[in-house]
Short mmCIF file of C-alpha atoms and ligand atoms in Angstrom, two decimals:
data_model
loop_
_atom_site.label_atom_id
_atom_site.label_comp_id
_atom_site.label_asym_id
_atom_site.label_seq_id
_atom_site.Cartn_x
_atom_site.Cartn_y
_atom_site.Cartn_z
CA MET A 21 0.14 20.10 31.23
CA LYS A 22 0.76 18.20 28.02
CA GLU A 23 0.53 14.41 28.16
CA LEU A 24 3.64 12.29 27.65
CA LEU A 25 3.43 10.53 24.28
CA ALA A 26 3.29 6.73 24.39
CA ALA A 27 6.44 6.74 22.21
CA LYS A 28 8.19 8.42 25.17
CA GLY A 29 6.78 6.10 27.81
CA GLY A 30 3.30 7.63 28.30
CA LYS A 31 0.01 5.70 28.36
CA PRO A 32 -1.27 4.65 24.88
CA SER A 33 -4.50 6.39 23.79
CA ILE A 34 -5.99 3.19 22.31
CA PRO A 35 -5.70 0.22 24.69
CA ASP A 36 -4.64 -3.14 23.21
CA GLY A 37 -7.58 -5.20 21.97
CA THR A 38 -9.89 -2.17 21.48
CA VAL A 39 -9.93 -2.32 17.67
CA LYS A 40 -11.81 -5.34 16.32
CA PRO A 41 -10.30 -7.12 13.30
CA TRP A 42 -11.64 -7.00 9.74
CA PRO A 43 -13.77 -8.58 8.35
CA PRO A 44 -16.44 -9.49 10.94
CA ILE A 45 -17.36 -13.18 10.65
CA ASP A 46 -20.74 -14.52 11.76
CA ASP A 47 -22.85 -17.65 11.43
CA GLU A 48 -23.96 -16.73 7.92
CA ASP A 49 -20.31 -16.79 6.73
CA ARG A 50 -19.74 -20.12 8.48
CA ARG A 51 -22.91 -21.66 7.06
CA MET A 52 -22.22 -20.54 3.48
CA VAL A 53 -18.55 -21.62 3.45
CA LEU A 54 -19.31 -24.98 5.11
CA SER A 55 -22.11 -25.73 2.72
CA SER A 56 -19.75 -25.05 -0.22
CA LEU A 57 -17.15 -27.29 1.41
CA GLU A 58 -19.65 -30.07 1.83
CA GLY A 59 -20.86 -29.70 -1.76
CA THR A 60 -19.36 -31.48 -4.72
CA ASN A 61 -18.07 -28.58 -6.80
CA HIS A 62 -15.15 -26.71 -5.29
CA ALA A 63 -13.77 -25.17 -8.47
CA PHE A 64 -16.05 -22.80 -10.42
CA GLY A 65 -19.33 -23.92 -8.90
CA PRO A 66 -22.85 -22.77 -8.03
CA ASN A 67 -21.65 -20.15 -5.55
CA CYS A 68 -19.48 -18.56 -8.26
CA ALA A 69 -22.42 -18.30 -10.66
CA ALA A 70 -24.65 -16.91 -7.90
CA PHE A 71 -21.98 -14.46 -6.69
CA GLN A 72 -21.64 -13.04 -10.20
CA GLU A 73 -25.39 -12.55 -10.49
CA GLU A 74 -25.80 -11.06 -7.03
CA PHE A 75 -22.84 -8.71 -7.36
CA ALA A 76 -24.02 -7.54 -10.80
CA ALA A 77 -27.49 -6.86 -9.33
CA TRP A 78 -26.03 -5.05 -6.29
CA ASN A 79 -23.77 -2.86 -8.41
CA GLY A 80 -26.11 -2.36 -11.37
CA ASN A 81 -24.09 -4.09 -14.12
CA ARG A 82 -25.31 -6.36 -16.93
CA TYR A 83 -22.33 -8.72 -16.81
CA ALA A 84 -19.97 -9.90 -14.08
CA LEU A 85 -17.23 -12.54 -13.94
CA THR A 86 -15.78 -13.59 -10.62
CA THR A 87 -12.00 -13.88 -10.60
CA ASN A 88 -9.24 -15.04 -8.27
CA SER A 89 -8.01 -11.42 -7.76
CA GLY A 90 -8.66 -7.80 -8.60
CA THR A 91 -5.45 -7.85 -10.63
CA ALA A 92 -6.87 -10.66 -12.81
CA ALA A 93 -10.03 -8.59 -13.34
CA LEU A 94 -7.87 -5.61 -14.36
CA HIS A 95 -5.97 -7.73 -16.89
CA MET A 96 -9.32 -8.92 -18.27
CA ALA A 97 -10.41 -5.27 -18.52
CA LEU A 98 -7.32 -4.48 -20.60
CA VAL A 99 -8.17 -7.27 -22.99
CA ALA A 100 -11.86 -6.30 -23.02
CA ALA A 101 -10.73 -2.80 -24.06
CA GLU A 102 -8.65 -4.36 -26.87
CA CYS A 103 -5.34 -3.10 -25.55
CA GLY A 104 -2.42 -5.09 -26.89
CA CYS A 105 1.13 -5.02 -28.09
CA GLY A 106 2.61 -1.50 -28.10
CA ASP A 107 -0.66 0.24 -27.19
CA GLU A 108 -0.43 2.91 -24.52
CA VAL A 109 -2.69 3.04 -21.49
CA ILE A 110 -2.90 6.05 -19.19
CA VAL A 111 -2.55 5.28 -15.48
CA PRO A 112 -2.34 7.58 -12.42
CA ALA A 113 1.19 7.96 -11.08
CA TYR A 114 0.07 6.92 -7.60
CA SER A 115 -1.87 3.70 -7.08
CA TRP A 116 -1.46 0.04 -6.30
CA SER A 117 1.26 -1.56 -8.45
CA SER A 118 -1.11 -3.74 -10.45
CA SER A 119 -3.11 -0.73 -11.69
CA ALA A 120 -0.05 -0.35 -13.94
CA THR A 121 1.46 -3.83 -14.23
CA CYS A 122 -1.86 -5.15 -15.59
CA VAL A 123 -1.11 -3.06 -18.68
CA MET A 124 2.21 -4.83 -19.27
CA GLN A 125 0.53 -8.20 -18.84
CA HIS A 126 -0.86 -7.74 -22.32
CA ASN A 127 2.32 -6.20 -23.73
CA ALA A 128 0.88 -2.70 -23.64
CA ILE A 129 2.76 0.27 -22.18
CA PRO A 130 1.66 2.27 -19.12
CA VAL A 131 1.90 6.05 -19.46
CA PHE A 132 1.70 7.85 -16.13
CA VAL A 133 -0.23 11.01 -15.32
CA ASP A 134 0.18 12.96 -12.08
CA ILE A 135 -2.56 13.06 -9.45
CA ASP A 136 -4.62 15.90 -8.03
CA PHE A 137 -3.46 16.63 -4.47
CA ASP A 138 -6.93 17.17 -2.97
CA THR A 139 -8.64 14.05 -4.32
CA MET A 140 -5.47 11.88 -4.68
CA ASN A 141 -6.95 10.67 -7.99
CA ILE A 142 -5.73 11.17 -11.55
CA ASP A 143 -5.64 14.86 -12.51
CA PRO A 144 -7.94 15.14 -15.54
CA ASN A 145 -6.27 18.42 -16.52
CA LYS A 146 -3.06 16.52 -17.23
CA ILE A 147 -4.51 13.60 -19.22
CA GLU A 148 -4.70 15.12 -22.70
CA ALA A 149 -0.99 15.99 -22.70
CA ALA A 150 -0.26 12.26 -22.24
CA ILE A 151 -2.44 11.05 -25.15
CA THR A 152 -0.60 9.92 -28.30
CA PRO A 153 -1.82 8.10 -31.43
CA LYS A 154 -0.98 4.87 -29.58
CA THR A 155 -3.24 5.56 -26.59
CA LYS A 156 -6.05 3.03 -26.31
CA ALA A 157 -7.46 3.42 -22.81
CA ILE A 158 -7.41 5.27 -19.50
CA ILE A 159 -7.39 3.44 -16.16
CA ALA A 160 -9.27 5.61 -13.67
CA VAL A 161 -8.48 4.44 -10.14
CA HIS A 162 -11.00 5.38 -7.44
CA LEU A 163 -8.24 5.66 -4.88
CA HIS A 164 -9.04 4.91 -1.27
CA GLY A 165 -12.75 4.83 -2.13
CA LEU A 166 -13.24 8.31 -3.60
CA PRO A 167 -14.45 8.18 -7.22
CA ALA A 168 -12.10 9.67 -9.81
CA ASP A 169 -13.47 12.66 -11.74
CA MET A 170 -15.27 10.37 -14.18
CA GLU A 171 -17.22 13.13 -15.90
CA ALA A 172 -13.98 14.76 -17.03
CA VAL A 173 -12.30 11.42 -17.79
CA MET A 174 -15.25 10.17 -19.88
CA ALA A 175 -15.41 13.46 -21.81
CA ILE A 176 -11.69 13.22 -22.69
CA ALA A 177 -12.10 9.55 -23.63
CA ALA A 178 -15.06 10.30 -25.91
CA LYS A 179 -13.15 13.11 -27.61
CA HIS A 180 -10.16 10.82 -28.35
CA GLY A 181 -12.03 7.55 -28.93
CA LEU A 182 -10.56 5.81 -25.85
CA LYS A 183 -11.94 3.18 -23.52
CA VAL A 184 -12.13 3.86 -19.77
CA ILE A 185 -11.36 1.08 -17.30
CA GLU A 186 -12.36 1.75 -13.72
CA ASP A 187 -10.02 0.34 -11.11
CA ALA A 188 -12.70 0.07 -8.44
CA CYS A 189 -10.68 -2.44 -6.37
CA GLN A 190 -10.93 -0.19 -3.30
CA ALA A 191 -14.22 1.51 -4.07
CA HIS A 192 -17.20 -0.86 -3.55
CA GLY A 193 -20.33 1.24 -3.12
CA ALA A 194 -18.67 4.62 -3.84
CA LYS A 195 -20.83 6.86 -6.02
CA LEU A 196 -20.59 9.89 -8.26
CA ASN A 197 -23.76 11.95 -8.60
CA GLY A 198 -25.77 8.97 -7.36
CA ARG A 199 -24.21 6.41 -9.73
CA LYS A 200 -22.10 3.57 -8.39
CA VAL A 201 -18.49 3.12 -9.49
CA GLY A 202 -18.19 0.22 -11.90
CA THR A 203 -21.08 1.65 -13.94
CA LEU A 204 -19.36 4.92 -14.89
CA GLY A 205 -16.75 3.73 -17.41
CA HIS A 206 -16.73 0.98 -20.06
CA CYS A 207 -15.73 -1.81 -17.68
CA ALA A 208 -14.34 -2.17 -14.16
CA ALA A 209 -12.41 -4.35 -11.73
CA PHE A 210 -13.19 -4.94 -8.05
CA SER A 211 -11.03 -6.74 -5.48
CA PHE A 212 -12.21 -9.00 -2.63
CA ASN A 213 -8.79 -9.32 -1.01
CA GLN A 214 -8.77 -9.57 2.81
CA ASN A 215 -8.36 -5.84 3.40
CA LYS A 216 -11.08 -4.71 0.96
CA CYS A 217 -14.57 -3.47 1.91
CA LEU A 218 -15.98 -6.73 0.53
CA SER A 219 -13.57 -9.42 1.64
CA ALA A 220 -13.50 -13.07 0.65
CA GLY A 221 -9.86 -13.68 1.56
CA GLU A 222 -8.83 -13.19 -2.06
CA GLY A 223 -10.86 -12.70 -5.23
CA GLY A 224 -12.20 -10.12 -7.62
CA MET A 225 -14.92 -9.25 -10.12
CA PHE A 226 -14.83 -7.98 -13.68
CA VAL A 227 -17.98 -6.02 -14.61
CA THR A 228 -19.27 -4.37 -17.76
CA ASP A 229 -22.50 -3.54 -19.56
CA ASP A 230 -20.94 -4.18 -22.98
CA GLU A 231 -21.47 -7.66 -24.42
CA ASP A 232 -18.36 -7.64 -26.65
CA MET A 233 -16.15 -6.56 -23.76
CA TYR A 234 -17.67 -9.30 -21.64
CA GLN A 235 -16.93 -11.95 -24.31
CA ARG A 236 -13.30 -10.86 -24.67
CA ALA A 237 -12.81 -10.79 -20.89
CA GLN A 238 -14.40 -14.22 -20.55
CA ALA A 239 -12.02 -15.75 -23.09
CA LEU A 240 -8.96 -14.52 -21.20
CA TRP A 241 -10.51 -15.59 -17.88
CA SER A 242 -10.90 -19.25 -18.79
CA PHE A 243 -8.03 -20.59 -20.93
CA GLY A 244 -8.96 -18.67 -24.09
CA GLU A 245 -12.13 -20.73 -24.44
CA GLN A 246 -15.41 -19.22 -25.59
CA THR A 247 -17.81 -21.08 -23.32
CA ALA A 248 -18.43 -20.44 -19.64
CA PRO A 249 -17.15 -23.29 -17.41
CA THR A 250 -20.73 -24.19 -16.46
CA GLY A 251 -21.72 -24.51 -20.15
CA ARG A 252 -20.94 -27.21 -22.74
CA ARG A 253 -17.22 -26.66 -23.31
CA ASP A 254 -15.40 -27.61 -26.52
CA TYR A 255 -12.00 -27.24 -24.78
CA HIS A 256 -10.74 -25.30 -27.77
CA VAL A 257 -8.43 -22.30 -27.32
CA TYR A 258 -9.61 -19.40 -29.47
CA ALA A 259 -7.47 -16.66 -27.95
CA MET A 260 -4.64 -16.03 -25.49
CA GLY A 261 -5.99 -17.24 -22.16
CA TRP A 262 -5.15 -17.37 -18.48
CA MET A 263 -6.94 -19.15 -15.63
CA TYR A 264 -8.45 -16.38 -13.59
CA ARG A 265 -11.62 -18.09 -12.31
CA ASN A 266 -12.60 -18.03 -8.66
CA SER A 267 -13.17 -21.02 -6.37
CA ASP A 268 -16.59 -21.96 -4.98
CA LEU A 269 -15.46 -21.55 -1.35
CA CYS A 270 -14.27 -17.97 -1.84
CA ALA A 271 -17.42 -17.14 -3.78
CA ALA A 272 -19.58 -18.60 -0.98
CA TRP A 273 -17.83 -16.36 1.54
CA GLY A 274 -18.10 -13.39 -0.85
CA ARG A 275 -21.87 -13.97 -1.14
CA ALA A 276 -22.24 -14.02 2.65
CA GLN A 277 -20.24 -10.80 2.99
CA LEU A 278 -22.16 -9.11 0.15
CA ARG A 279 -25.37 -9.48 2.17
CA LYS A 280 -23.77 -7.38 4.92
CA LEU A 281 -21.88 -4.93 2.71
CA ASP A 282 -24.36 -2.03 2.81
CA GLY A 283 -24.33 -2.17 6.61
CA TYR A 284 -20.52 -2.20 6.69
CA LEU A 285 -20.35 0.77 4.33
CA ALA A 286 -22.83 2.76 6.42
CA ALA A 287 -20.68 2.13 9.53
CA GLN A 288 -17.53 3.23 7.69
CA ARG A 289 -19.22 6.43 6.58
CA GLU A 290 -20.41 7.23 10.08
CA ASN A 291 -16.98 6.50 11.58
CA ALA A 292 -15.19 8.61 8.96
CA ALA A 293 -17.60 11.53 9.49
CA CYS A 294 -17.02 11.28 13.24
CA LEU A 295 -13.22 11.30 12.79
CA THR A 296 -13.36 14.26 10.39
CA SER A 297 -15.45 16.31 12.79
CA GLU A 298 -13.20 15.40 15.75
CA LEU A 299 -10.07 16.43 13.83
CA ALA A 300 -11.42 19.68 12.35
CA GLY A 301 -9.05 22.55 13.02
CA VAL A 302 -6.09 20.48 14.31
CA PRO A 303 -3.04 22.49 13.17
CA GLY A 304 -0.73 20.71 10.73
CA LEU A 305 -3.32 18.20 9.47
CA ILE A 306 -4.84 18.11 5.98
CA LEU A 307 -8.12 16.21 6.20
CA PRO A 308 -9.54 14.21 3.26
CA THR A 309 -11.56 16.15 0.66
CA VAL A 310 -14.95 14.95 -0.61
CA PRO A 311 -16.14 17.20 -3.47
CA ASP A 312 -19.89 17.84 -3.92
CA GLY A 313 -21.70 14.95 -5.62
CA TYR A 314 -19.05 12.45 -4.50
CA HIS A 315 -19.92 9.58 -2.16
CA HIS A 316 -16.72 8.21 -0.55
CA ASN A 317 -16.73 4.63 0.73
CA TRP A 318 -13.84 5.38 3.16
CA TYR A 319 -11.90 2.24 2.29
CA ASN A 320 -8.81 4.08 3.53
CA TYR A 321 -9.00 7.26 5.61
CA THR A 322 -5.89 9.14 4.50
CA LEU A 323 -4.43 12.13 6.31
CA ARG A 324 -1.69 14.38 5.03
CA PHE A 325 0.60 16.47 7.24
CA ASP A 326 1.09 20.09 6.24
CA MET A 327 4.88 20.00 6.35
CA GLU A 328 5.27 23.68 5.40
CA ALA A 329 3.09 24.72 8.36
CA LEU A 330 4.94 22.30 10.63
CA GLY A 331 8.34 23.68 9.51
CA HIS A 332 9.42 20.32 8.04
CA ALA A 333 9.21 20.94 4.30
CA GLN A 334 12.86 19.88 3.90
CA ASP A 335 12.65 16.59 5.81
CA ALA A 336 8.99 15.75 5.15
CA PRO A 337 9.26 11.94 4.73
CA SER A 338 11.44 11.38 7.79
CA PHE A 339 9.36 13.70 9.97
CA ARG A 340 6.17 11.99 8.72
CA ASP A 341 7.72 8.66 9.68
CA LYS A 342 8.33 9.96 13.21
CA ILE A 343 4.70 11.08 13.52
CA VAL A 344 3.49 7.70 12.23
CA SER A 345 5.70 5.84 14.74
CA ALA A 346 4.31 8.01 17.53
CA LEU A 347 0.73 7.30 16.39
CA ARG A 348 1.44 3.59 16.27
CA ALA A 349 2.86 3.75 19.79
CA GLU A 350 -0.49 5.30 20.82
CA GLY A 351 -2.12 2.08 19.59
CA LEU A 352 -3.31 3.41 16.21
CA GLU A 353 -2.91 1.03 13.28
CA THR A 354 -1.84 3.56 10.65
CA GLY A 355 0.90 3.64 8.04
CA ILE A 356 2.22 4.54 4.63
CA TRP A 357 0.01 2.97 2.00
CA GLN A 358 2.51 2.95 -0.88
CA ALA A 359 6.20 3.62 -0.37
CA PHE A 360 6.88 4.59 -4.01
CA ILE A 361 5.09 6.45 -6.76
CA LEU A 362 4.50 4.03 -9.62
CA PRO A 363 6.97 5.45 -12.18
CA ALA A 364 9.73 5.21 -9.56
CA MET A 365 9.27 1.45 -9.19
CA THR A 366 12.18 -0.63 -10.49
CA VAL A 367 10.21 -2.44 -13.18
CA PHE A 368 9.34 0.89 -14.85
CA GLN A 369 12.72 2.52 -14.34
CA ALA A 370 14.41 -0.59 -15.78
CA LYS A 371 11.76 -0.87 -18.51
CA ASP A 372 12.01 -4.62 -18.41
CA GLY A 373 8.98 -6.81 -17.84
CA TYR A 374 9.57 -10.08 -19.68
CA GLY A 375 13.34 -9.86 -20.15
CA HIS A 376 15.29 -8.25 -22.98
CA GLY A 377 13.45 -4.95 -22.39
CA CYS A 378 10.07 -6.38 -23.40
CA PRO A 379 7.41 -4.89 -23.75
CA TRP A 380 9.02 -1.43 -24.01
CA ASN A 381 11.35 -2.36 -26.88
CA CYS A 382 8.63 -4.13 -28.85
CA PRO A 383 8.65 -2.91 -32.50
CA HIS A 384 5.02 -1.83 -32.04
CA SER A 385 5.76 0.48 -29.12
CA GLN A 386 7.25 3.95 -29.01
CA PRO A 387 9.59 5.39 -26.35
CA VAL A 388 7.99 6.61 -23.11
CA ASP A 389 9.57 8.68 -20.36
CA TYR A 390 9.31 7.73 -16.67
CA SER A 391 11.25 10.66 -15.17
CA VAL A 392 10.08 10.75 -11.56
CA GLU A 393 10.31 14.56 -11.36
CA ASP A 394 7.37 14.75 -13.79
CA PHE A 395 5.03 13.68 -10.96
CA PRO A 396 5.57 16.28 -8.21
CA VAL A 397 2.06 16.06 -6.78
CA ALA A 398 2.19 12.29 -6.35
CA ALA A 399 5.63 12.72 -4.73
CA ARG A 400 4.28 15.33 -2.30
CA HIS A 401 1.37 13.10 -1.37
CA LEU A 402 3.73 10.17 -0.89
CA ALA A 403 5.99 12.11 1.46
CA THR A 404 3.23 13.49 3.68
CA HIS A 405 0.51 10.85 4.02
CA THR A 406 -0.59 8.22 6.46
CA GLY A 407 -3.69 6.06 6.10
CA MET A 408 -5.85 3.72 8.12
CA THR A 409 -8.44 1.07 7.38
CA THR A 410 -9.40 -1.35 10.17
CA PRO A 411 -9.99 1.16 13.02
CA LEU A 412 -12.84 2.76 11.02
CA ARG A 413 -14.39 -0.49 9.80
CA ALA A 414 -17.32 -2.38 11.31
CA PRO A 415 -17.78 -3.71 13.92
CA ASN A 416 -15.79 -0.76 15.28
CA GLY A 417 -18.03 2.23 15.89
CA THR A 418 -17.71 5.93 16.63
CA GLU A 419 -16.37 5.19 20.11
CA VAL A 420 -13.24 3.82 18.40
CA ALA A 421 -13.19 6.74 15.92
CA LYS A 422 -13.13 9.08 18.93
CA LEU A 423 -10.18 7.20 20.45
CA VAL A 424 -8.42 7.43 17.06
CA ALA A 425 -9.05 11.19 17.01
CA GLY A 426 -7.74 11.47 20.57
CA ALA A 427 -4.51 9.67 19.62
CA ILE A 428 -3.96 11.95 16.62
CA ARG A 429 -4.75 15.13 18.59
CA LYS A 430 -2.40 14.05 21.37
CA VAL A 431 0.54 13.49 19.01
CA MET A 432 -0.13 16.61 16.91
CA SER A 433 -0.39 18.82 20.00
CA ASP A 434 3.14 18.07 21.11
CA LEU A 435 5.36 17.31 18.14
CA ASP A 436 8.33 18.79 20.02
CA GLN A 437 8.55 15.47 21.89
CA LEU A 438 9.47 13.83 18.55
CA SER A 439 12.45 16.07 17.82
C1 LIG B 812 -6.23 0.24 -6.42
C2 LIG B 812 -5.99 -1.24 -6.48
N1 LIG B 812 -5.98 -1.85 -7.66
C3 LIG B 812 -5.78 -3.16 -7.78
C4 LIG B 812 -5.58 -3.96 -6.69
C5 LIG B 812 -5.34 -5.42 -6.87
O1 LIG B 812 -6.30 -6.21 -6.22
P1 LIG B 812 -5.91 -7.73 -5.82
O2 LIG B 812 -5.01 -7.64 -4.64
O3 LIG B 812 -7.21 -8.37 -5.51
O4 LIG B 812 -5.24 -8.34 -7.01
C6 LIG B 812 -5.57 -3.38 -5.42
C7 LIG B 812 -5.33 -4.23 -4.23
O5 LIG B 812 -4.76 -3.86 -3.27
C8 LIG B 812 -5.78 -1.99 -5.30
O6 LIG B 812 -5.75 -1.40 -4.11
#
């Protein structure tokens, strides 16, 4: 006999309190944060300088600047890549909002390219059609922790003389053919926001191996000055600047978490592999793809529902929402990661960032088209996905992954109860 779903009054598959919260905090975190607190430099201090060095060494970059968010690091990357007024920057049509709004922050114009359904990353086959004489850079997002097809992206960029910015905000430790993200393009941004694989509450890191890019990013980062805040400053503004530096307390916590990051990533990989094997063959599910040579960090384990097979092609989003509600009733923390594809967001449809239509009506820019029907793959992904993070993160182990699989199998085996 089939079990009654929790949404219909049955017993939840995952009892309350089973899933441990993210990130795990231990005495090392407490010691590092308290020692920063008890120090005398709470702005950009010794922990910030050390965090930059340690993260650069961990990731294999020459230069790193710690920021107060991943979005700040992305804006710095735009400036490092010399993108400015009226320049166009190619961005995948499905990502976090600031993968695109960072472009506008320097008066440049985002141009969207559809994603590949299997990898959920930018479709390299569609990039060249979006390149114009105004294109300056491509932002390759490693969505949910799977590297974008950087070999194809870098080849296109070399052919057209473009810079490649990696949005690695979700992808700490992900690799392509043995090389870590953040070392594959010309520069990259990482996030240390609460939900990320390396969490320091908030924060980010700009990384590059290129000295000129580093200098330009550094100027934007600290008021348009040319000297690092630990050096002898002349307090002179040489270029347009923001204040994107990190605080010593966040950097202290980031350093403590960095020491444990490889262990966390190994646990995530094991949990994701366990879930994939437990869900193999469940009708109506499309499991995540990991092409050969790709090393996923499993920041977000994203499932898609095969709405054609389930007979719900016409009402995919609402039927997906019913499945997600039923999974949540089973005690599974899962949900829609982004509710809109990027070009459908109001700021792009209205083409108004700074008022008066700026930057789209800037005399240096040319018209761009944000018709949402040009991104059918991103729209299909949007309508059929659900994702999860915490249940597959340390300290949760494969025993939790098995409960997660049980919840999903239970709901998928009796979707009639949702009708
Ligand atoms: C792909 C992607 N890019 C950029 C960001 C921005 O990072 P932050 O929240 O640290 O500004 C995020 C954060 O969610 C993200 O997921």
